[in-house]
Amino acid sequence: MIAVENIRRVYTPGGTPVVALNDVSLNIGTGEFVAVMGPSGSGKSTFMHIIGCLDRPTSGAYRLDGEDVSGFSKDKLAEVRGKKIGFVFQGFNLIPRTTAVENVELPMLYNGFEAKERRRRALEALITVGLEEKADRRPNELSGGQQQRVAIARAIVNDALIMLADEPTGNLDTKTSQEIMELFVRLNREAGKTIIVVTHEPDIASYAKRTVRFRDGNITKDERKW
Amino acid sequence: MIAVENIRRVYTPGGTPVVALNDVSLNIGTGEFVAVMGPSGSGKSTFMHIIGCLDRPTSGAYRLDGEDVSGFSKDKLAEVRGKKIGFVFQGFNLIPRTTAVENVELPMLYNGFEAKERRRRALEALITVGLEEKADRRPNELSGGQQQRVAIARAIVNDALIMLADEPTGNLDTKTSQEIMELFVRLNREAGKTIIVVTHEPDIASYAKRTVRFRDGNITKDERKW
Ligand SMILES: Nc1ncnc2c1ncn2[C@@H]1O[C@H](COP(=O)(O)OP(=O)(O)OP(=O)(O)O)[C@@H](O)[C@H]1O
Ligand SMILES: Nc1ncnc2c1ncn2[C@@H]1O[C@H](COP(=O)(O)OP(=O)(O)OP(=O)(O)O)[C@@H](O)[C@H]1O
Ligand SMILES: [Mg+2]
Ligand SMILES: [Mg+2]
C-alpha cells in the first residue's frame, strides 16, 4: 500500500545543500505495524512527511495504494491526506487560538461529515485519549502531554486507513504511553489500520511487528519479529 | 537555594478554575541534582515555571538564594533569570526566524558579554551538543532532536548556577540522550550546578541523586539515593 522507490530529498536553503534522505526504498503492506528508529537528524520525519503527502521527494517515486502521487495536484494531495492519512506531528502542530475539540475536528472538514457528527466523533476521540474535560481549552492552556494527546486524537478521528505517528509518546509518562500504544495495537488489529510510528524508545518500538532503522538518510536495517 | 513553601497555582481561564499546583513545599540545596516525575498534567511544568521566575504562584512563597522573589518587579525577575537560571523548555521555545547560534546567544544579552565573546561561547555550546555545523540554520530547518539540542545549548551558555530542564531528552535517540545526561552530570559535579530535570523516563531520572514525584498538583514522593 505504501511503495517508496529510490527516494531522495535534498534541502537547499542557501549555502550547502542538506541531503535529508539519500536513497530510500521500502514497501509497507496494508495492515502492517512498523516502528521507525534512528539517530536525531537521520531523516525519519522527512520520510514521514513524504509518505504523508506533505512533501515531495527531490527524486524517486512514491506509490500510495498503487497510485503515483508525484503526479498529484496540491488539491488532490490535500484530499488524499484528509481521506487516507492520520498524522501525529513531532511538534504537535495544533492551531493556537482554537480549542482542543475544534483542533480534533479539523481533518473531518474534507470528509463531508455534518457539524453535529464532527463534534460527536471529536469528543469521542478526546475521551479515548483521556481528555474530554479539556475539550474547550486552547493549546496554551494544556500541558505538553495533553497537547500531544490532542494531536493523537486528531489523527484517529477520521478513521483513516493509515496512521503516521512521529514520536507520539515523547511527552507522555510511562502509563499514558502504554495506553496510547495499546490504542494503536487495537486500531491495527481490530480496524486493520496500517500504522507507522517513529520512536527512539525501544519499549515503544516493541509494540510493532517490524522495525526499520535510518542512519544519515538511508535505511540500514529492516527487521520483522515473529 | 530553592525554597518553595505552600505554593498554589490556580488558572482561571474562564469557566472552571484549574488547580495546577495545590500545596507544594520543597527545599533544594545548592549543587543538588533532582529528577521530577509524575503523570501528564500533574503540575511539573507549572512548578518549573514558578521556580524559573517565569510565573508567579497564586499564593505561597518562593525564596531563591534566600530572597523572596514574590516582591520582585518584572525587570528584576528578568535579570535574575538571565544571571542565575538556564531553562530548557518542554516545547523548546526557539525564536523562529533566528539562527541556532543567535538563539543560543540570547541569554547572554543580560550579562554584559561583548558580541565576540557571545558568539564564541554560543559556538562552543553548540559544539558541546554536537550541532556546530547547524549554527546558521533556523529552527524550521532543524529536526526535532536538533531543535531540542539548540534549546539545551541555550540553557548552558550563560554558566548559570541553576539549570531547569523540562523533558530535555523527549526527542532524542538513546545514545544522544545519554550524552546529554552525562553533560548534566559533568556540569553538576565539576561546575557545581544545581540541576532539576523533569522527565517521564526512569532511565533518565536515574542520573539524578533525588527524585520528586508529582500527582494532581501535589508532591507525593521525595526520595534520595545513596
Ligand atoms: N494557561 C492555563 N490555563 C488553564 N489550565 C492550564 C494552563 N496551563 C496549564 N494548565 C493546566 O494545569 C495542569 C498542569 O499543567 P502542567 O503543564 O504543569 O503539567 P505537566 O505535569 O507538565 O504535564 P506534562 O507531563 O503533560 O507536560 C494541567 O491540567 C493543564 O491543563
Ligand atoms: N527545511 C530544511 N532545510 C535544511 N535542512 C533541513 C530542513 N529540514 C530538515 N533538515 C535537515 O534534514 C535532516 C533530517 O531531518 P529530519 O527532521 O528528517 O530528522 P529526524 O530523523 O526526524 O530527527 P529527530 O529524531 O531529531 O526528529 C537533518 O539534518 C535536518 O537538519
Ligand atoms: Mg524527527
Ligand atoms: Mg509539562
Coordinates of C-alpha atoms and ligand atoms in Angstrom, one line a residue:
Chain A
M1 CA 0.0 0.0 0.0
I2 CA 3.0 2.3 0.6
A3 CA 5.7 1.8 -2.0
V4 CA 8.7 4.1 -1.9
E5 CA 11.4 3.7 -4.5
N6 CA 14.8 5.4 -4.6
I7 CA 13.5 8.4 -2.7
R8 CA 16.0 11.3 -2.4
R9 CA 15.3 14.5 -0.5
V10 CA 17.7 17.4 -0.6
Y11 CA 17.2 20.7 1.1
T12 CA 18.9 23.7 -0.5
P13 CA 18.2 26.5 2.0
G14 CA 21.1 28.6 0.7
G15 CA 24.6 27.5 1.3
T16 CA 25.5 23.8 1.5
P17 CA 22.6 21.5 0.3
V18 CA 21.5 19.1 3.1
V19 CA 20.8 15.5 2.0
A20 CA 18.0 14.6 4.4
L21 CA 17.1 11.3 2.5
N22 CA 19.8 9.7 0.3
D23 CA 18.3 6.6 -1.4
V24 CA 15.4 5.1 0.4
S25 CA 13.3 2.2 -0.9
L26 CA 10.6 0.5 1.2
N27 CA 7.4 -1.4 0.8
I28 CA 4.8 -1.4 3.6
G29 CA 1.7 -3.6 3.2
T30 CA -1.8 -2.9 4.3
G31 CA -2.4 -3.6 8.0
E32 CA 1.3 -3.6 8.9
F33 CA 2.5 -2.1 12.2
V34 CA 6.0 -0.6 11.7
A35 CA 8.4 1.2 14.0
V36 CA 10.9 3.6 12.6
M37 CA 14.0 4.3 14.6
G38 CA 17.4 6.1 14.1
P39 CA 19.6 8.9 15.4
S40 CA 18.5 12.5 15.6
G41 CA 18.7 14.1 12.1
S42 CA 18.8 10.7 10.3
G43 CA 15.7 11.6 8.1
K44 CA 12.8 9.9 9.9
S45 CA 10.5 13.0 10.0
T46 CA 11.4 13.9 6.4
F47 CA 10.4 10.3 5.3
M48 CA 7.1 10.6 7.2
H49 CA 6.3 13.9 5.6
I50 CA 6.8 12.4 2.1
I51 CA 4.7 9.3 2.7
G52 CA 2.1 11.5 4.4
C53 CA 1.9 13.6 1.2
L54 CA 3.0 16.7 2.9
D55 CA 6.3 17.0 1.0
R56 CA 7.6 15.8 -2.4
P57 CA 10.9 14.0 -2.9
T58 CA 13.6 15.6 -4.9
S59 CA 13.7 12.4 -7.0
G60 CA 12.3 8.9 -6.8
A61 CA 8.8 7.5 -6.8
Y62 CA 6.1 7.2 -4.2
R63 CA 3.1 5.0 -4.9
L64 CA 0.2 5.1 -2.4
D65 CA -2.4 2.3 -2.9
G66 CA -0.9 1.8 -6.4
E67 CA -1.2 5.4 -7.5
D68 CA 1.9 7.5 -8.2
V69 CA 1.4 10.6 -6.0
S70 CA 4.1 12.6 -7.7
G71 CA 1.6 13.5 -10.4
F72 CA -1.0 14.9 -8.0
S73 CA -2.0 18.5 -7.7
K74 CA -2.0 20.3 -4.4
D75 CA -5.7 19.9 -4.0
K76 CA -5.6 16.2 -4.8
L77 CA -2.8 15.7 -2.2
A78 CA -4.9 17.5 0.4
E79 CA -7.9 15.3 -0.4
V80 CA -5.7 12.1 -0.2
R81 CA -4.4 13.3 3.2
G82 CA -7.9 14.1 4.6
K83 CA -9.3 10.7 3.5
K84 CA -6.4 8.3 3.8
I85 CA -3.9 9.5 6.4
G86 CA -4.0 10.4 10.1
F87 CA -0.8 12.2 11.1
V88 CA 0.6 12.9 14.6
F89 CA 3.3 15.5 14.2
Q90 CA 6.5 15.6 16.2
G91 CA 5.8 19.2 17.2
F92 CA 2.0 18.5 17.5
N93 CA 1.1 21.4 15.1
L94 CA -2.0 22.4 17.0
I95 CA -3.7 25.6 15.9
P96 CA -3.1 28.1 18.7
R97 CA -6.3 30.1 19.2
T98 CA -8.5 27.1 18.6
T99 CA -10.0 24.8 21.2
A100 CA -8.9 21.1 21.6
V101 CA -12.2 19.8 20.2
E102 CA -12.0 22.2 17.2
N103 CA -8.4 21.1 16.6
V104 CA -9.6 17.5 16.6
E105 CA -12.5 18.2 14.2
L106 CA -10.2 19.7 11.5
P107 CA -9.4 16.5 9.5
M108 CA -13.1 15.8 9.1
L109 CA -13.8 19.0 7.1
Y110 CA -12.7 17.2 3.9
N111 CA -14.8 14.2 4.5
G112 CA -18.3 15.5 4.3
F113 CA -19.3 14.9 7.9
E114 CA -22.1 17.2 9.3
A115 CA -21.2 19.6 12.1
K116 CA -23.0 17.5 14.7
E117 CA -21.3 14.3 13.6
R118 CA -17.9 16.0 13.6
R119 CA -18.4 17.2 17.2
R120 CA -19.6 13.8 18.3
R121 CA -16.6 12.0 16.8
A122 CA -14.1 14.6 18.1
L123 CA -15.4 14.3 21.6
E124 CA -15.3 10.5 21.4
A125 CA -11.6 10.7 20.3
L126 CA -10.8 13.1 23.2
I127 CA -12.5 10.6 25.6
T128 CA -10.3 7.8 24.1
V129 CA -7.1 9.8 25.0
G130 CA -8.5 10.8 28.4
L131 CA -9.0 14.5 27.7
E132 CA -12.8 15.0 27.5
E133 CA -12.7 17.6 30.3
K134 CA -10.2 19.7 28.3
A135 CA -12.3 19.9 25.1
D136 CA -12.8 23.7 25.3
R137 CA -9.2 24.5 26.3
R138 CA -6.8 26.1 23.9
P139 CA -3.3 24.6 23.4
N140 CA -1.6 27.2 25.6
E141 CA -3.8 26.1 28.4
L142 CA -2.7 22.5 28.1
S143 CA 0.3 20.6 29.4
G144 CA 2.9 19.2 26.9
G145 CA 1.5 15.7 27.2
Q146 CA -2.1 16.9 26.9
Q147 CA -1.2 18.8 23.7
Q148 CA 0.4 15.6 22.4
R149 CA -2.8 13.6 23.2
V150 CA -4.9 16.2 21.3
A151 CA -2.6 15.6 18.3
I152 CA -3.2 11.9 18.7
A153 CA -7.0 12.3 18.9
R154 CA -6.9 14.4 15.8
A155 CA -5.0 11.6 13.9
I156 CA -7.6 8.9 14.8
V157 CA -10.8 10.9 14.3
N158 CA -11.2 10.5 10.5
D159 CA -10.9 6.6 10.6
A160 CA -8.1 6.9 8.0
L161 CA -6.6 3.6 7.0
I162 CA -3.1 4.9 7.5
M163 CA -1.7 6.3 10.8
L164 CA 1.7 8.1 10.8
A165 CA 2.8 9.0 14.3
D166 CA 6.1 10.9 14.7
E167 CA 7.3 10.4 18.3
P168 CA 3.7 10.2 19.7
T169 CA 4.8 9.4 23.3
G170 CA 7.8 11.7 23.6
N171 CA 6.0 13.9 26.3
L172 CA 3.9 11.2 28.0
D173 CA 4.5 9.4 31.2
T174 CA 5.1 5.6 31.1
K175 CA 1.5 4.7 32.0
T176 CA -0.1 7.0 29.4
S177 CA 2.4 5.9 26.8
Q178 CA 1.4 2.3 27.3
E179 CA -2.3 3.3 26.9
I180 CA -1.6 5.1 23.7
M181 CA 0.4 2.1 22.3
E182 CA -2.4 -0.3 23.3
L183 CA -4.8 2.0 21.4
F184 CA -2.6 1.8 18.3
V185 CA -2.4 -2.0 18.7
R186 CA -6.3 -2.1 18.9
L187 CA -6.6 0.1 15.8
N188 CA -4.2 -2.2 13.9
R189 CA -5.8 -5.5 15.0
E190 CA -9.5 -4.5 15.0
A191 CA -9.7 -1.7 12.4
G192 CA -6.9 -3.0 10.2
K193 CA -5.1 0.3 10.2
T194 CA -1.6 0.5 8.7
I195 CA 0.5 2.1 11.4
I196 CA 4.0 3.7 11.2
V197 CA 5.4 5.0 14.5
V198 CA 8.7 7.0 14.7
T199 CA 10.2 6.5 18.1
H200 CA 13.5 6.5 19.8
E201 CA 12.4 4.3 22.7
P202 CA 12.9 0.5 22.3
D203 CA 9.9 -0.2 24.6
I204 CA 7.6 1.7 22.3
A205 CA 9.1 0.1 19.2
S206 CA 8.4 -3.4 20.6
Y207 CA 4.7 -2.9 20.1
A208 CA 5.3 -3.0 16.4
K209 CA 5.9 -6.2 14.3
R210 CA 8.6 -4.7 12.2
T211 CA 11.4 -2.1 12.9
V212 CA 13.1 0.0 10.2
R213 CA 16.2 1.9 11.1
F214 CA 17.5 5.0 9.5
R215 CA 21.0 6.5 9.5
D216 CA 22.3 9.5 7.6
G217 CA 19.3 9.5 5.2
N218 CA 19.4 5.7 4.4
I219 CA 17.6 2.7 5.7
T220 CA 20.3 0.5 7.3
K221 CA 18.1 -2.2 8.9
D222 CA 14.6 -3.7 8.4
E223 CA 13.7 -6.5 10.8
R224 CA 10.4 -8.3 11.4
K225 CA 9.5 -10.2 14.6
W226 CA 7.7 -13.4 14.5
Chain B
M1 CA 19.0 27.7 47.5
I2 CA 15.5 27.0 46.2
A3 CA 12.9 27.2 48.9
V4 CA 9.2 26.8 48.0
E5 CA 6.6 27.0 50.7
N6 CA 2.8 26.2 50.3
I7 CA 2.8 27.1 46.7
R8 CA -0.6 27.1 45.0
R9 CA -1.2 27.9 41.3
V10 CA -4.7 28.2 40.0
Y11 CA -5.5 29.1 36.4
T12 CA -8.9 30.8 35.8
P13 CA -9.1 31.0 32.0
G14 CA -12.9 31.4 32.1
G15 CA -15.1 28.7 33.3
T16 CA -14.0 26.2 35.9
P17 CA -10.7 27.2 37.6
V18 CA -7.9 24.7 37.1
V19 CA -5.7 23.9 40.2
A20 CA -2.4 23.2 38.6
L21 CA -0.5 23.2 41.9
N22 CA -2.3 22.6 45.1
D23 CA 0.0 22.9 48.1
V24 CA 3.7 22.4 47.2
S25 CA 6.6 22.8 49.6
L26 CA 10.1 21.8 48.8
N27 CA 13.8 22.7 49.5
I28 CA 16.5 22.1 47.0
G29 CA 20.1 22.8 48.1
T30 CA 22.9 24.2 46.1
G31 CA 24.6 21.6 43.9
E32 CA 21.8 19.1 44.1
F33 CA 20.7 17.0 41.0
V34 CA 17.0 16.3 41.2
A35 CA 14.6 14.5 38.9
V36 CA 10.9 15.5 38.8
M37 CA 8.4 12.9 37.6
G38 CA 4.7 12.4 37.5
P39 CA 1.7 11.9 35.2
S40 CA 0.8 14.2 32.3
G41 CA -0.9 17.3 33.7
S42 CA 0.3 16.8 37.3
G43 CA 1.9 20.2 37.6
K44 CA 5.6 19.6 36.7
S45 CA 5.9 22.4 34.1
T46 CA 3.9 24.8 36.2
F47 CA 6.3 24.2 39.1
M48 CA 9.3 24.7 36.8
H49 CA 8.0 28.0 35.5
I50 CA 7.5 29.3 39.1
I51 CA 11.0 28.3 40.3
G52 CA 12.4 29.6 37.0
C53 CA 10.8 33.1 37.8
L54 CA 8.6 32.9 34.6
D55 CA 5.4 32.7 36.6
R56 CA 4.1 33.8 40.0
P57 CA 2.2 31.5 42.4
T58 CA -1.4 32.3 43.2
S59 CA -0.3 32.0 46.9
G60 CA 2.6 30.8 48.9
A61 CA 6.3 31.8 49.0
Y62 CA 9.3 31.2 46.8
R63 CA 12.8 32.1 48.1
L64 CA 15.7 31.9 45.7
D65 CA 19.1 32.2 47.4
G66 CA 17.4 33.5 50.5
E67 CA 15.5 36.3 48.7
D68 CA 11.7 36.3 48.4
V69 CA 11.0 36.7 44.7
S70 CA 7.4 37.5 45.0
G71 CA 8.4 41.0 45.8
F72 CA 10.4 41.5 42.6
S73 CA 9.5 43.7 39.7
K74 CA 9.3 42.3 36.1
D75 CA 12.7 43.8 35.3
K76 CA 14.3 42.3 38.4
L77 CA 12.9 38.9 37.6
A78 CA 14.3 39.1 34.0
E79 CA 17.7 40.0 35.5
V80 CA 17.5 37.1 37.9
R81 CA 16.6 34.7 35.1
G82 CA 19.4 36.0 32.9
K83 CA 22.1 35.6 35.6
K84 CA 21.0 32.6 37.7
I85 CA 18.9 30.3 35.6
G86 CA 19.3 28.2 32.4
F87 CA 15.9 26.9 31.2
V88 CA 15.3 24.1 28.7
F89 CA 11.6 24.4 27.8
Q90 CA 9.4 21.4 27.1
G91 CA 8.4 23.0 23.8
F92 CA 11.9 24.3 23.1
N93 CA 10.6 27.9 22.6
L94 CA 13.2 28.8 19.9
I95 CA 12.8 32.0 18.0
P96 CA 11.6 31.1 14.5
R97 CA 13.4 33.5 12.1
T98 CA 16.6 33.4 14.1
T99 CA 19.6 31.1 13.5
A100 CA 20.6 28.4 16.0
V101 CA 23.7 30.4 17.1
E102 CA 21.7 33.6 17.6
N103 CA 19.1 31.6 19.6
V104 CA 21.9 30.3 21.8
E105 CA 23.4 33.8 22.3
L106 CA 20.1 35.2 23.7
P107 CA 20.5 34.6 27.4
M108 CA 23.9 36.4 27.4
L109 CA 22.4 39.7 26.3
Y110 CA 21.7 40.4 30.0
N111 CA 25.1 39.5 31.2
G112 CA 27.3 42.2 29.7
F113 CA 29.3 39.9 27.4
E114 CA 30.7 41.5 24.2
A115 CA 29.4 40.4 20.8
K116 CA 32.6 38.5 20.0
E117 CA 32.5 36.7 23.4
R118 CA 28.8 35.8 23.0
R119 CA 29.5 34.3 19.6
R120 CA 32.5 32.3 20.9
R121 CA 30.5 30.9 23.8
A122 CA 27.5 30.1 21.7
L123 CA 29.5 28.2 19.2
E124 CA 31.2 26.3 22.0
A125 CA 27.8 25.3 23.5
L126 CA 26.7 24.1 20.0
I127 CA 29.8 22.0 19.7
T128 CA 29.1 20.5 23.1
V129 CA 25.7 19.3 21.9
G130 CA 27.1 18.2 18.5
L131 CA 25.5 20.9 16.4
E132 CA 28.3 23.2 15.2
E133 CA 27.5 22.6 11.5
K134 CA 23.9 23.7 12.1
A135 CA 24.9 27.1 13.7
D136 CA 23.4 29.1 10.8
R137 CA 20.2 27.1 10.4
R138 CA 16.8 28.4 11.5
P139 CA 14.6 26.2 13.7
N140 CA 12.3 25.1 10.8
E141 CA 15.4 23.7 9.1
L142 CA 16.3 21.5 12.0
S143 CA 15.0 18.1 13.1
G144 CA 13.0 17.8 16.4
G145 CA 16.0 16.4 18.2
Q146 CA 18.3 19.2 16.8
Q147 CA 15.9 21.9 18.0
Q148 CA 15.9 20.3 21.4
R149 CA 19.7 20.3 21.5
V150 CA 19.8 24.0 20.5
A151 CA 17.4 24.6 23.5
I152 CA 19.9 22.7 25.7
A153 CA 22.9 24.7 24.4
R154 CA 21.0 27.9 25.1
A155 CA 20.4 26.8 28.7
I156 CA 24.1 26.1 29.4
V157 CA 25.7 29.0 27.7
N158 CA 25.4 31.6 30.4
D159 CA 27.1 29.5 33.1
A160 CA 24.1 30.0 35.3
L161 CA 24.2 28.2 38.6
I162 CA 20.8 26.7 38.2
M163 CA 19.6 24.5 35.3
L164 CA 15.9 23.7 34.9
A165 CA 15.3 21.2 32.1
D166 CA 11.8 20.2 31.2
E167 CA 11.9 16.9 29.4
P168 CA 15.2 17.6 27.7
T169 CA 15.6 14.2 26.1
G170 CA 12.0 13.7 24.9
N171 CA 13.0 13.9 21.2
L172 CA 16.4 12.4 21.4
D173 CA 17.6 8.9 20.5
T174 CA 19.0 6.7 23.3
K175 CA 22.7 7.5 22.5
T176 CA 22.2 11.3 22.3
S177 CA 20.1 11.2 25.5
Q178 CA 22.9 9.5 27.4
E179 CA 25.4 12.1 26.1
I180 CA 23.1 15.0 27.3
M181 CA 22.6 13.4 30.7
E182 CA 26.4 12.8 31.0
L183 CA 26.8 16.5 30.2
F184 CA 24.4 17.4 33.0
V185 CA 26.3 15.1 35.4
R186 CA 29.6 16.9 34.5
L187 CA 28.0 20.3 35.0
N188 CA 26.7 19.2 38.4
R189 CA 30.0 17.6 39.6
E190 CA 32.6 19.9 38.0
A191 CA 30.8 23.2 37.9
G192 CA 28.6 22.7 40.9
K193 CA 25.4 23.5 39.0
T194 CA 22.1 22.8 40.7
I195 CA 20.1 20.7 38.2
I196 CA 16.4 19.9 38.1
V197 CA 15.2 17.7 35.3
V198 CA 11.6 16.9 34.5
T199 CA 11.4 13.5 32.8
H200 CA 9.0 10.7 32.5
E201 CA 11.7 8.1 31.7
P202 CA 13.1 6.2 34.7
D203 CA 16.4 5.7 32.9
I204 CA 16.9 9.5 32.7
A205 CA 15.8 10.0 36.3
S206 CA 18.4 7.5 37.4
Y207 CA 21.2 10.1 36.6
A208 CA 19.8 12.3 39.5
K209 CA 20.5 11.7 43.1
R210 CA 17.0 12.6 44.3
T211 CA 13.5 12.0 42.7
V212 CA 10.5 14.1 43.5
R213 CA 7.1 12.9 42.2
F214 CA 4.0 15.0 41.5
R215 CA 0.4 13.9 41.2
D216 CA -2.6 16.2 40.8
G217 CA -0.7 19.3 41.8
N218 CA 0.9 17.9 44.9
I219 CA 4.3 16.3 45.7
T220 CA 3.6 12.7 46.7
K221 CA 7.1 11.3 47.0
D222 CA 10.6 12.6 47.6
E223 CA 13.4 10.0 47.5
R224 CA 17.1 10.3 47.7
K225 CA 19.6 7.6 46.6
W226 CA 22.7 6.9 48.4
Ligands
LIG1 N1 -3.0 28.6 31.0 C1 -3.6 27.6 31.5 N2 -5.0 27.7 31.7 C2 -5.6 26.6 32.2 N3 -5.1 25.5 32.6 C3 -3.8 25.3 32.5 C4 -3.0 26.3 31.9 N4 -1.7 25.9 31.8 C5 -1.7 24.6 32.3 N5 -2.9 24.3 32.7 C6 -3.3 23.0 33.3 O1 -2.6 22.9 34.5 C7 -2.3 21.5 34.7 C8 -0.8 21.2 34.9 O2 -0.1 21.5 33.8 P1 1.4 21.3 33.6 O3 1.8 21.8 32.3 O4 2.2 21.8 34.8 O5 1.5 19.7 33.7 P2 2.8 18.7 33.5 O6 2.9 17.9 34.7 O7 4.0 19.5 33.0 O8 2.3 17.7 32.3 P3 3.1 17.0 31.1 O9 3.8 15.9 31.6 O10 1.9 16.6 30.2 O11 4.0 18.1 30.4 C9 -2.9 20.7 33.5 O12 -4.1 20.1 33.9 C10 -3.1 21.8 32.5 O13 -4.2 21.5 31.6
LIG2 N1 14.0 22.9 5.8 C1 15.2 22.3 5.9 N2 16.3 22.9 5.5 C2 17.5 22.3 5.6 N3 17.8 21.2 6.3 C3 16.7 20.6 6.8 C4 15.4 21.1 6.7 N4 14.5 20.2 7.3 C5 15.3 19.2 7.8 N5 16.6 19.4 7.5 C6 17.7 18.5 7.9 O1 17.4 17.2 7.3 C7 18.0 16.2 8.2 C8 16.9 15.2 8.6 O2 15.9 15.8 9.4 P1 14.7 15.0 10.0 O3 13.8 16.0 10.6 O4 14.1 14.1 9.0 O5 15.4 14.1 11.1 P2 14.8 13.1 12.2 O6 15.4 11.8 11.9 O7 13.3 13.2 12.2 O8 15.5 13.7 13.5 P3 14.9 13.7 15.0 O9 15.0 12.4 15.6 O10 15.8 14.7 15.7 O11 13.5 14.3 15.0 C9 18.5 17.0 9.4 O12 19.9 17.1 9.3 C10 17.9 18.4 9.4 O13 18.8 19.4 9.9
MG3 MG 12.0 14.0 13.7
MG4 MG 5.0 19.5 31.2

